[in-house]
PDB file of C-alpha atoms in Angstrom:
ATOM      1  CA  UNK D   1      82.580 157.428  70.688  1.00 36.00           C
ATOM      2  CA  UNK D   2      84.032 159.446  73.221  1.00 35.00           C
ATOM      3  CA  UNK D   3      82.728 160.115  76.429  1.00 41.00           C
ATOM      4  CA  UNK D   4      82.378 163.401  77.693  1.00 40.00           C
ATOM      5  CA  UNK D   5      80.297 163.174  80.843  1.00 39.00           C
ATOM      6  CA  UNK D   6      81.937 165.563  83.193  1.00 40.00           C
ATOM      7  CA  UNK D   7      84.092 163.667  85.543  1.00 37.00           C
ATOM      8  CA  UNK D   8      83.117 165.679  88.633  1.00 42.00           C
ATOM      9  CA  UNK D   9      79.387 164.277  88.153  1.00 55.00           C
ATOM     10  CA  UNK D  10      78.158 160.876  88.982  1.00 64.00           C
ATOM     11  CA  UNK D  11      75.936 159.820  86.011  1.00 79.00           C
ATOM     12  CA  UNK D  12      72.404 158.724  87.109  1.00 88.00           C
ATOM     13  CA  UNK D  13      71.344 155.659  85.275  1.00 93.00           C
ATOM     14  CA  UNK D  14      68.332 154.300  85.889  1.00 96.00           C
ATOM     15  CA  UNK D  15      67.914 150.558  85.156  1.00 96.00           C
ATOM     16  CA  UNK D  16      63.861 148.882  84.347  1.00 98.00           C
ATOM     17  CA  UNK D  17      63.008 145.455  82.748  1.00 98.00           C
ATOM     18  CA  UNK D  18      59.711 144.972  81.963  1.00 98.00           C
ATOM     19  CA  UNK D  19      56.602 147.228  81.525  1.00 98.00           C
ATOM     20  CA  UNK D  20      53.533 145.845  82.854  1.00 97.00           C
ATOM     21  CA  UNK D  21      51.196 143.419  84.762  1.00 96.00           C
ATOM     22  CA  UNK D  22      53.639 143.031  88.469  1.00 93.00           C
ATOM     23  CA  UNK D  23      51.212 140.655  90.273  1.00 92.00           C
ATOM     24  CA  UNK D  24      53.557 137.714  90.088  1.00 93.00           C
ATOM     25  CA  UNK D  25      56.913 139.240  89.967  1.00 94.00           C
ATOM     26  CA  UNK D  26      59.621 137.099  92.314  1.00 94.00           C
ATOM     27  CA  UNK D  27      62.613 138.955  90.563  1.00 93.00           C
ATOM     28  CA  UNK D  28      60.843 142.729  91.090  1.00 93.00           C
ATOM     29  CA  UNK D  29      61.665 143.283  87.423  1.00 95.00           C
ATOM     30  CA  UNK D  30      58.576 145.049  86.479  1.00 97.00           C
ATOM     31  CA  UNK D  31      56.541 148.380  86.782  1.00 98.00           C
ATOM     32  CA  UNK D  32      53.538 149.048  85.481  1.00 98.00           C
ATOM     33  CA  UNK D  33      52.701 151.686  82.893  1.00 98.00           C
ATOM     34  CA  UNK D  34      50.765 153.473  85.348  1.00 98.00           C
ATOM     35  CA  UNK D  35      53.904 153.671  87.870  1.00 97.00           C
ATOM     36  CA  UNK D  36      56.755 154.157  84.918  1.00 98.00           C
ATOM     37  CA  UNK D  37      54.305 157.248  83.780  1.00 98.00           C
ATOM     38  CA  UNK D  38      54.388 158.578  87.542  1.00 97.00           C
ATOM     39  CA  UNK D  39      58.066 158.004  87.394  1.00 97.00           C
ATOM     40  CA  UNK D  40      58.471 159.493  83.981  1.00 98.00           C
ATOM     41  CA  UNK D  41      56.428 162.338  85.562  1.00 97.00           C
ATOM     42  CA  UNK D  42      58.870 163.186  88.476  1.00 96.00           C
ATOM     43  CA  UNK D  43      61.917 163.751  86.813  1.00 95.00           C
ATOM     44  CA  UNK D  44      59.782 166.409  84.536  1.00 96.00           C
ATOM     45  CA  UNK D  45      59.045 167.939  87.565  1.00 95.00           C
ATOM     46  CA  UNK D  46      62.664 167.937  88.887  1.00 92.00           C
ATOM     47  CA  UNK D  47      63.780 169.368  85.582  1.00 94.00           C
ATOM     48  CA  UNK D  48      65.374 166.087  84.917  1.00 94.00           C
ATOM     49  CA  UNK D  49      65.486 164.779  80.986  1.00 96.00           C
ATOM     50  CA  UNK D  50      65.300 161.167  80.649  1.00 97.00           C
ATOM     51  CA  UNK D  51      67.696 160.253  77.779  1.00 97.00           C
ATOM     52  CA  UNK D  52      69.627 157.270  75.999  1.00 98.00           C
ATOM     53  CA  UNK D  53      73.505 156.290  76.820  1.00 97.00           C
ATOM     54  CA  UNK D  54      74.494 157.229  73.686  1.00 96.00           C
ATOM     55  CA  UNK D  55      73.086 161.077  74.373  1.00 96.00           C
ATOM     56  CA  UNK D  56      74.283 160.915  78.155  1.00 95.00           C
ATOM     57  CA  UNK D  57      77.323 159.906  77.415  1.00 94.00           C
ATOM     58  CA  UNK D  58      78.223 162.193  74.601  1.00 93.00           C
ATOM     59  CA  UNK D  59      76.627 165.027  76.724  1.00 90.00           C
ATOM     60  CA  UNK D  60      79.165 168.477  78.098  1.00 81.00           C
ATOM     61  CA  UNK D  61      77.384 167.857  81.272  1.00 73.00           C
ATOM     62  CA  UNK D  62      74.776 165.442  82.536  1.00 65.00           C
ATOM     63  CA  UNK D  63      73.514 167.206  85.559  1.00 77.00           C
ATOM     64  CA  UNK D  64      69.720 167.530  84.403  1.00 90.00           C
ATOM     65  CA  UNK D  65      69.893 164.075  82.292  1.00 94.00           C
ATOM     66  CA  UNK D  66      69.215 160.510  83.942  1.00 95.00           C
ATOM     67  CA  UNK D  67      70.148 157.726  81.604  1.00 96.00           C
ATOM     68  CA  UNK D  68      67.275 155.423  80.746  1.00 98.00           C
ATOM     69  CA  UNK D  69      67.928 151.678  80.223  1.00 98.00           C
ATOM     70  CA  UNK D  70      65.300 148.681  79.638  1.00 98.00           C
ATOM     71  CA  UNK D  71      67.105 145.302  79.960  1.00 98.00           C
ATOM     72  CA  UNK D  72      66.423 141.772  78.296  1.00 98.00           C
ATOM     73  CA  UNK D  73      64.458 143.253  75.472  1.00 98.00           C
ATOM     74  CA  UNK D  74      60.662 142.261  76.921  1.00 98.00           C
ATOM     75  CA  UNK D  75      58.084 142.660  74.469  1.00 98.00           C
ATOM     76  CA  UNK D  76      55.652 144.944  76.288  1.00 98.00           C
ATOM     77  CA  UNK D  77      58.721 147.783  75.729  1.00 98.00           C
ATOM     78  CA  UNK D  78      56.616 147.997  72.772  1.00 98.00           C
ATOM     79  CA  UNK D  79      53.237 148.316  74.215  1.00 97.00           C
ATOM     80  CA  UNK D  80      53.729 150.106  77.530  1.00 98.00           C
ATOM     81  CA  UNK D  81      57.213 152.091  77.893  1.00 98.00           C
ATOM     82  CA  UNK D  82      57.700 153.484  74.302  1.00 98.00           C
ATOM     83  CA  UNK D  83      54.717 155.505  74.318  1.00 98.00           C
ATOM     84  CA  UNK D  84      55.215 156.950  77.765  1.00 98.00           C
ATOM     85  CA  UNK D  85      58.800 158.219  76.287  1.00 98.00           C
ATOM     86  CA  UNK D  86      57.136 159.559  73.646  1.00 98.00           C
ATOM     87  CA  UNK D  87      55.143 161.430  75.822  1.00 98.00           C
ATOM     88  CA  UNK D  88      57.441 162.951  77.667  1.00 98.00           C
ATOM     89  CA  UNK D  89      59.565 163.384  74.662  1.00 97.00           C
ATOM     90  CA  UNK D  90      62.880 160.763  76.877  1.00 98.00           C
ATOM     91  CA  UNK D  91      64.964 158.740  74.843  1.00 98.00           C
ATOM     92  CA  UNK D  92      66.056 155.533  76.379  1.00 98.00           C
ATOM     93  CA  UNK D  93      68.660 152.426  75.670  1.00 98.00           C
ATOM     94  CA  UNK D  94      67.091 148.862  75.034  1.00 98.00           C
ATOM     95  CA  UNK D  95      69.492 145.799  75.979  1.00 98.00           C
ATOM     96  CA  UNK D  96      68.390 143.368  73.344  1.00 98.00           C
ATOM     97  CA  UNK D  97      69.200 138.981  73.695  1.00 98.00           C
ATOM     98  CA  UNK D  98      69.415 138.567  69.901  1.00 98.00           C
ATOM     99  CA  UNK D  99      69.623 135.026  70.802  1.00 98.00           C
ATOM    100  CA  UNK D 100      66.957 134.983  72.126  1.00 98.00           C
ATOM    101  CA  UNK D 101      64.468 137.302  70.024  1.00 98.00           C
ATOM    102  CA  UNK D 102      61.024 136.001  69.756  1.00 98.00           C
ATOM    103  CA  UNK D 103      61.632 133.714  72.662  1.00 98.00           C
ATOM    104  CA  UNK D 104      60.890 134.418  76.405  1.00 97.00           C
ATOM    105  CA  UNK D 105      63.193 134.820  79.649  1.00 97.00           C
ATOM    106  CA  UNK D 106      63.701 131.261  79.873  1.00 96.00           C
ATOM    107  CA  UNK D 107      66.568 132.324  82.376  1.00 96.00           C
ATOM    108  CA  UNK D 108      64.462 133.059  85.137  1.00 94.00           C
ATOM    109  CA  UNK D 109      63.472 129.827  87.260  1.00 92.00           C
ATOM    110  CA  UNK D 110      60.846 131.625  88.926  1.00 91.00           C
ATOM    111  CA  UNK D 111      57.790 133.507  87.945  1.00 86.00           C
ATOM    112  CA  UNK D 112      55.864 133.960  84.383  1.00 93.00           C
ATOM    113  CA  UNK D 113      56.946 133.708  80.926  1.00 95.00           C
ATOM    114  CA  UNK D 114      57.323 136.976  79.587  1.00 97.00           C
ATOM    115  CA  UNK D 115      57.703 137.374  75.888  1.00 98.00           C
ATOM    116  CA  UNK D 116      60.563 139.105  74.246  1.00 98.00           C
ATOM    117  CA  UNK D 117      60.835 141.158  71.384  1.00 98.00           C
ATOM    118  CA  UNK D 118      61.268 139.827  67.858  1.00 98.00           C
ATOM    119  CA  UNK D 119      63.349 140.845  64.860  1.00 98.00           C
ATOM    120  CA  UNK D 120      60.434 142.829  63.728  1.00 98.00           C
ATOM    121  CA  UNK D 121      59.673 144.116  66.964  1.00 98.00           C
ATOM    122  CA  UNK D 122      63.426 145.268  67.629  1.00 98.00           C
ATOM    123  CA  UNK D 123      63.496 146.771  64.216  1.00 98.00           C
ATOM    124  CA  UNK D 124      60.502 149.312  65.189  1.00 98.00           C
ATOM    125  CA  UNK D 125      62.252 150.317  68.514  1.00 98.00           C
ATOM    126  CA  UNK D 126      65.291 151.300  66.648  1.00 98.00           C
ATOM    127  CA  UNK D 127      63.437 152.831  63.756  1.00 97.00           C
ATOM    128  CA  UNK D 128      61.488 154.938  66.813  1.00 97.00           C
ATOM    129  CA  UNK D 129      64.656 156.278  67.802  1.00 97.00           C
ATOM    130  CA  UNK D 130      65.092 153.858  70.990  1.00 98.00           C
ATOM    131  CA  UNK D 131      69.275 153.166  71.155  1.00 98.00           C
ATOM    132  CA  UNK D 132      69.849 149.569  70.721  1.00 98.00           C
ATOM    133  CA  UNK D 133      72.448 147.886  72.550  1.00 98.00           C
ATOM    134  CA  UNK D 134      74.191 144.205  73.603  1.00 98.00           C
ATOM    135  CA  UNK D 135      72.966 142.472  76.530  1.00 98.00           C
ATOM    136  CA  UNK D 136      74.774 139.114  75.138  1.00 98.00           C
ATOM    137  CA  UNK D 137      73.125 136.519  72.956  1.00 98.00           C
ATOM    138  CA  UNK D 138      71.376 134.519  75.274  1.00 97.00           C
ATOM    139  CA  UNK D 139      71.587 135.605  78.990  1.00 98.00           C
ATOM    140  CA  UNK D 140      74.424 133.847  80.740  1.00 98.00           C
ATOM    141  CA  UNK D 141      76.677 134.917  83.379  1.00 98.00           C
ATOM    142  CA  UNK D 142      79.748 135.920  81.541  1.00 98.00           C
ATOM    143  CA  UNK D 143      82.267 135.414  84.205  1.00 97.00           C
ATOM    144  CA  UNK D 144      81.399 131.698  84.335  1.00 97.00           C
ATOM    145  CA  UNK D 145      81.933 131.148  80.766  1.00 97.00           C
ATOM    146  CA  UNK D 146      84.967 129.871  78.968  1.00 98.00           C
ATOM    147  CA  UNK D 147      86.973 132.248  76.327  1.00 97.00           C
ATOM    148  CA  UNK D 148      85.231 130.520  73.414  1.00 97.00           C
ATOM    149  CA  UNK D 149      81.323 131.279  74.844  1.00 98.00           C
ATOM    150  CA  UNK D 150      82.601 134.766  75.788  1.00 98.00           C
ATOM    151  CA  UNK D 151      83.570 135.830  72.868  1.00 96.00           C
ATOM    152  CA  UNK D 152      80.750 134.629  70.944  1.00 96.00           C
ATOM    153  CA  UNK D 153      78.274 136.466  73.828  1.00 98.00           C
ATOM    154  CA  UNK D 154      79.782 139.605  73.118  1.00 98.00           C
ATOM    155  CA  UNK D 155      80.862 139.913  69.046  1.00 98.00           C
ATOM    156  CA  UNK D 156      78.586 137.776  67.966  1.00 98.00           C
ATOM    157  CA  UNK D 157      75.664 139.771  69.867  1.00 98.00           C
ATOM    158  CA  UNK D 158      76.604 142.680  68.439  1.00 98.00           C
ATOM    159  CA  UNK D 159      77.136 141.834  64.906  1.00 98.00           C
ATOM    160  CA  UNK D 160      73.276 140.276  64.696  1.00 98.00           C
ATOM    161  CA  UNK D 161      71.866 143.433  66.113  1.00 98.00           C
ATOM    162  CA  UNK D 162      73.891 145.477  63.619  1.00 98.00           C
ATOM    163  CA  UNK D 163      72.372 143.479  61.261  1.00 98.00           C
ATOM    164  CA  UNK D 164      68.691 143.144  61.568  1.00 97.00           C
ATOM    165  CA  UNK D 165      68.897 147.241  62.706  1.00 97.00           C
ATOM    166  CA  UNK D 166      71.636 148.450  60.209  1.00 97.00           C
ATOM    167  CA  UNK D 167      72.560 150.637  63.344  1.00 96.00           C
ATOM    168  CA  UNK D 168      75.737 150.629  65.055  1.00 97.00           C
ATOM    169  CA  UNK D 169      75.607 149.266  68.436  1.00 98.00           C
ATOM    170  CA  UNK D 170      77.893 150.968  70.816  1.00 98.00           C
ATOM    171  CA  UNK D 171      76.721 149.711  73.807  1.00 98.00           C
ATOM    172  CA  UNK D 172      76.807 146.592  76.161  1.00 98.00           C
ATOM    173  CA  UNK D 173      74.905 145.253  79.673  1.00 98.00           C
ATOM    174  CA  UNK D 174      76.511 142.493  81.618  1.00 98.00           C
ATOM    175  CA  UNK D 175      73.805 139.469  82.519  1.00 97.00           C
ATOM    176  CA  UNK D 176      72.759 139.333  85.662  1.00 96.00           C
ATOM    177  CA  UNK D 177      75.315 142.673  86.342  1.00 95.00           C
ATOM    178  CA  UNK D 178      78.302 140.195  87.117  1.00 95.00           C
ATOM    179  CA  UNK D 179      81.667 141.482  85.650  1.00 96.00           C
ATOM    180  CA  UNK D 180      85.181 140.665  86.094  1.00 96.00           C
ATOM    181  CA  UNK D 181      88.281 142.133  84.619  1.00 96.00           C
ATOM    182  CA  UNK D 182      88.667 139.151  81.993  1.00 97.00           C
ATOM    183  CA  UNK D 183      84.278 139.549  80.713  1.00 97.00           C
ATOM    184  CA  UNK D 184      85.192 144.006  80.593  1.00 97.00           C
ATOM    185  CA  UNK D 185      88.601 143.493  78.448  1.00 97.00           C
ATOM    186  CA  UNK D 186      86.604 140.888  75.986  1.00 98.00           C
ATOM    187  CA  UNK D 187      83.427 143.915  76.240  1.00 98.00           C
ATOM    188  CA  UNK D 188      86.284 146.580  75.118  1.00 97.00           C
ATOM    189  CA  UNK D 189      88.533 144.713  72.853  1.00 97.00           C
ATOM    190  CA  UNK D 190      85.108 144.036  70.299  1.00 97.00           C
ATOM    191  CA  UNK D 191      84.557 147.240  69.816  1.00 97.00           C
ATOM    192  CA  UNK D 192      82.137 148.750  72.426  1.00 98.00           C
ATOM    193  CA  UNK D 193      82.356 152.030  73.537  1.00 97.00           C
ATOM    194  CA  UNK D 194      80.618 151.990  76.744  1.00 97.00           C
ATOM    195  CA  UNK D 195      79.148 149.282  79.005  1.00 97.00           C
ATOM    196  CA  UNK D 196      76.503 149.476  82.351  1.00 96.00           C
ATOM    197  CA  UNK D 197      76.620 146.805  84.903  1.00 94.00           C
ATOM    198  CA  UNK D 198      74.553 147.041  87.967  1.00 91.00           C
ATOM    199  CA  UNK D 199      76.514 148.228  91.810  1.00 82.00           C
ATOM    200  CA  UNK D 200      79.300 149.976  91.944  1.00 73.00           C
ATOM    201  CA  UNK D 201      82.080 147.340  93.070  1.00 76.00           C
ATOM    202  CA  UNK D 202      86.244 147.726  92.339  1.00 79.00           C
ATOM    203  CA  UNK D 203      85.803 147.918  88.583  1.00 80.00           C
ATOM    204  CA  UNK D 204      85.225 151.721  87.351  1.00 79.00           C
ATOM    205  CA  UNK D 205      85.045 153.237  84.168  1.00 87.00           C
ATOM    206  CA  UNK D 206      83.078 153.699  80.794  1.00 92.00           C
ATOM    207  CA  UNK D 207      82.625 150.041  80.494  1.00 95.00           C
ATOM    208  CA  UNK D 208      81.368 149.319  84.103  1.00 93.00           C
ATOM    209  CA  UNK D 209      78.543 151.899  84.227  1.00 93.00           C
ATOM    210  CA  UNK D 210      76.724 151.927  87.710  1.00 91.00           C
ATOM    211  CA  UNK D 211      73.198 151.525  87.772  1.00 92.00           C
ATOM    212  CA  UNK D 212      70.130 152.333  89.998  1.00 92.00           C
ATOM    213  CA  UNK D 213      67.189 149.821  89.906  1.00 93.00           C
ATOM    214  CA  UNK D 214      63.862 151.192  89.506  1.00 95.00           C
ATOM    215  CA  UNK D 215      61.106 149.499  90.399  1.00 95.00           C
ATOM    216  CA  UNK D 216      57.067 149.753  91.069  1.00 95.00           C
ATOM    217  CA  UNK D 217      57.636 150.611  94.759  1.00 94.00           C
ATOM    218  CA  UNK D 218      59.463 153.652  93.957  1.00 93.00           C
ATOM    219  CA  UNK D 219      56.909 156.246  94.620  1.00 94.00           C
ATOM    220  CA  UNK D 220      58.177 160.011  94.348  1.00 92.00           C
ATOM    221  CA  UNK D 221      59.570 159.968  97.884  1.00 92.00           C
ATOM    222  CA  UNK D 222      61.989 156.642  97.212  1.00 91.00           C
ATOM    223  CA  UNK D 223      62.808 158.764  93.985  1.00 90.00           C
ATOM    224  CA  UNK D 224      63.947 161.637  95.713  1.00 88.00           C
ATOM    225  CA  UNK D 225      65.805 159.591  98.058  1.00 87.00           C
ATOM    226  CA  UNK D 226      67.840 157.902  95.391  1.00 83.00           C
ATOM    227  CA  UNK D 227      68.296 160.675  93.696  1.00 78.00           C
ATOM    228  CA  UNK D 228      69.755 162.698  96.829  1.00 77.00           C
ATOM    229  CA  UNK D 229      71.641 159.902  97.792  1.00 75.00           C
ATOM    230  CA  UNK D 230      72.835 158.445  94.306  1.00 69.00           C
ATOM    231  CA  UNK D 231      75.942 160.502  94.413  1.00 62.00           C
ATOM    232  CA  UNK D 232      77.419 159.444  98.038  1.00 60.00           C
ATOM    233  CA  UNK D 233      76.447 155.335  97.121  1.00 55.00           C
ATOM    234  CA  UNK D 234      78.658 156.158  93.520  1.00 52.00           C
ATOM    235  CA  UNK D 235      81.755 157.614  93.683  1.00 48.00           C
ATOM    236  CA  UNK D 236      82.532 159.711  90.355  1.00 43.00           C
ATOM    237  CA  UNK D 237      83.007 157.138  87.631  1.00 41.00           C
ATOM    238  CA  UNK D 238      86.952 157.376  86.115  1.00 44.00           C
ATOM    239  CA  UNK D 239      87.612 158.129  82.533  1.00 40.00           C
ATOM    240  CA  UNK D 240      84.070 159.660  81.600  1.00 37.00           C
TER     241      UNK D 240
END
């Protein structure tokens, strides 16, 4: 798939987690529905279009279209965010662990279990038109892993989800949003068109995609702060 975001633009990609209860949340990973809604809400009002990777990405020009990602593959994506998309008629991009499908974020030290998706589960967000991508098997920081566990986080990742979806899976999210030159060349050399890590740092390009964390303290003034300032915190991204 080739890119075509114009390169004078600085693609706004919004990054959530989980959709629901926040009242023990250490890692600030989730938003409520209520909030997401609200948020949802604003960029209607701005004239902004929430949309997948896949459609950003393949878009002449992305100046009214924010890129909407859900990492880890939570369960209540389900529940609480699909709907909300569906009524405001966004697309979005779900970062699936198929290592970890029916299984929790284990990963995080801190803070409650929260369930993730199963097969099933990820089947129905495909089949509802969510664009499924890689987030690894099982949640590791890829730069601390040898050759052999790298390239078994990144093919083999994508292979299952091709699998239990029968979709092609394009795209790929670092763990953790920790990247190095050796985890993006393994990330491009399986076959991914496209990959979103988290800040902007010396790696640029289609498969180092910077991302803005959303949260449930962004209210529509910390929205329209981003937003304004999005574009002097990331410099245009090379080759898309």
């Amino acid at each position: 798939m080739a890119a075509a975001v114009d390169s004078a633009t600085v693609p706004w990609i919004a990054m959530y987690h989980s959709v629901g209860d926040c009242s023990d949340d250490p890692y600030r990973i989730t938003v409520t529905p209520d909030r997401l809604d609200r948020q949802l809400n604003w960029l209607c009002r701005r004239g902004l279009r929430g949309v997948s990777m896949a459609a950003l990405l393949a878009a002449p020009t992305s100046t009214n279209l924010v890129g909407l990602t859900f990492d880890d593959g939570y369960a209540d994506f389900l529940d609480h965010a699909l709907p909300l998309l569906r009524k405001h008629d966004f697309g979005a991009t779900l970062f699936v662990l198929p290592g970890r499908l029916g299984g929790d974020n284990a990963w995080d030290p801190l803070g409650p279990r929260k369930p993730l998706l199963t097969a099933d589960g990820l089947r129905r967000a495909c089949e509802a038109g969510v664009e499924i991508g890689s987030h690894g098997l099982t949640h590791v920081d890829l730069t601390k892993t040898d050759d052999l566990r790298l390239k078994s986080e990144v093919i083999e990742s994508r292979a299952a989800l091709e699998e239990l979806t029968g979709a092609s899976v394009k795209g790929f999210c670092y763990p953790y949003g920790t990247l190095d030159e050796r985890v993006v060349d393994a990330v491009r050399e399986a076959g991914y068109a496209y990959a979103c890590a988290i800040d902007p740092g010396p790696l640029t390009g289609p498969y180092a995609l910077p991302r803005l964390h959303i949260g449930q303290n962004d209210t529509a003034v910390r929205l329209f702060l981003k937003h304004r300032l999005h574009r002097l915190r990331r410099r245009p991204v090379e080759g898309i």
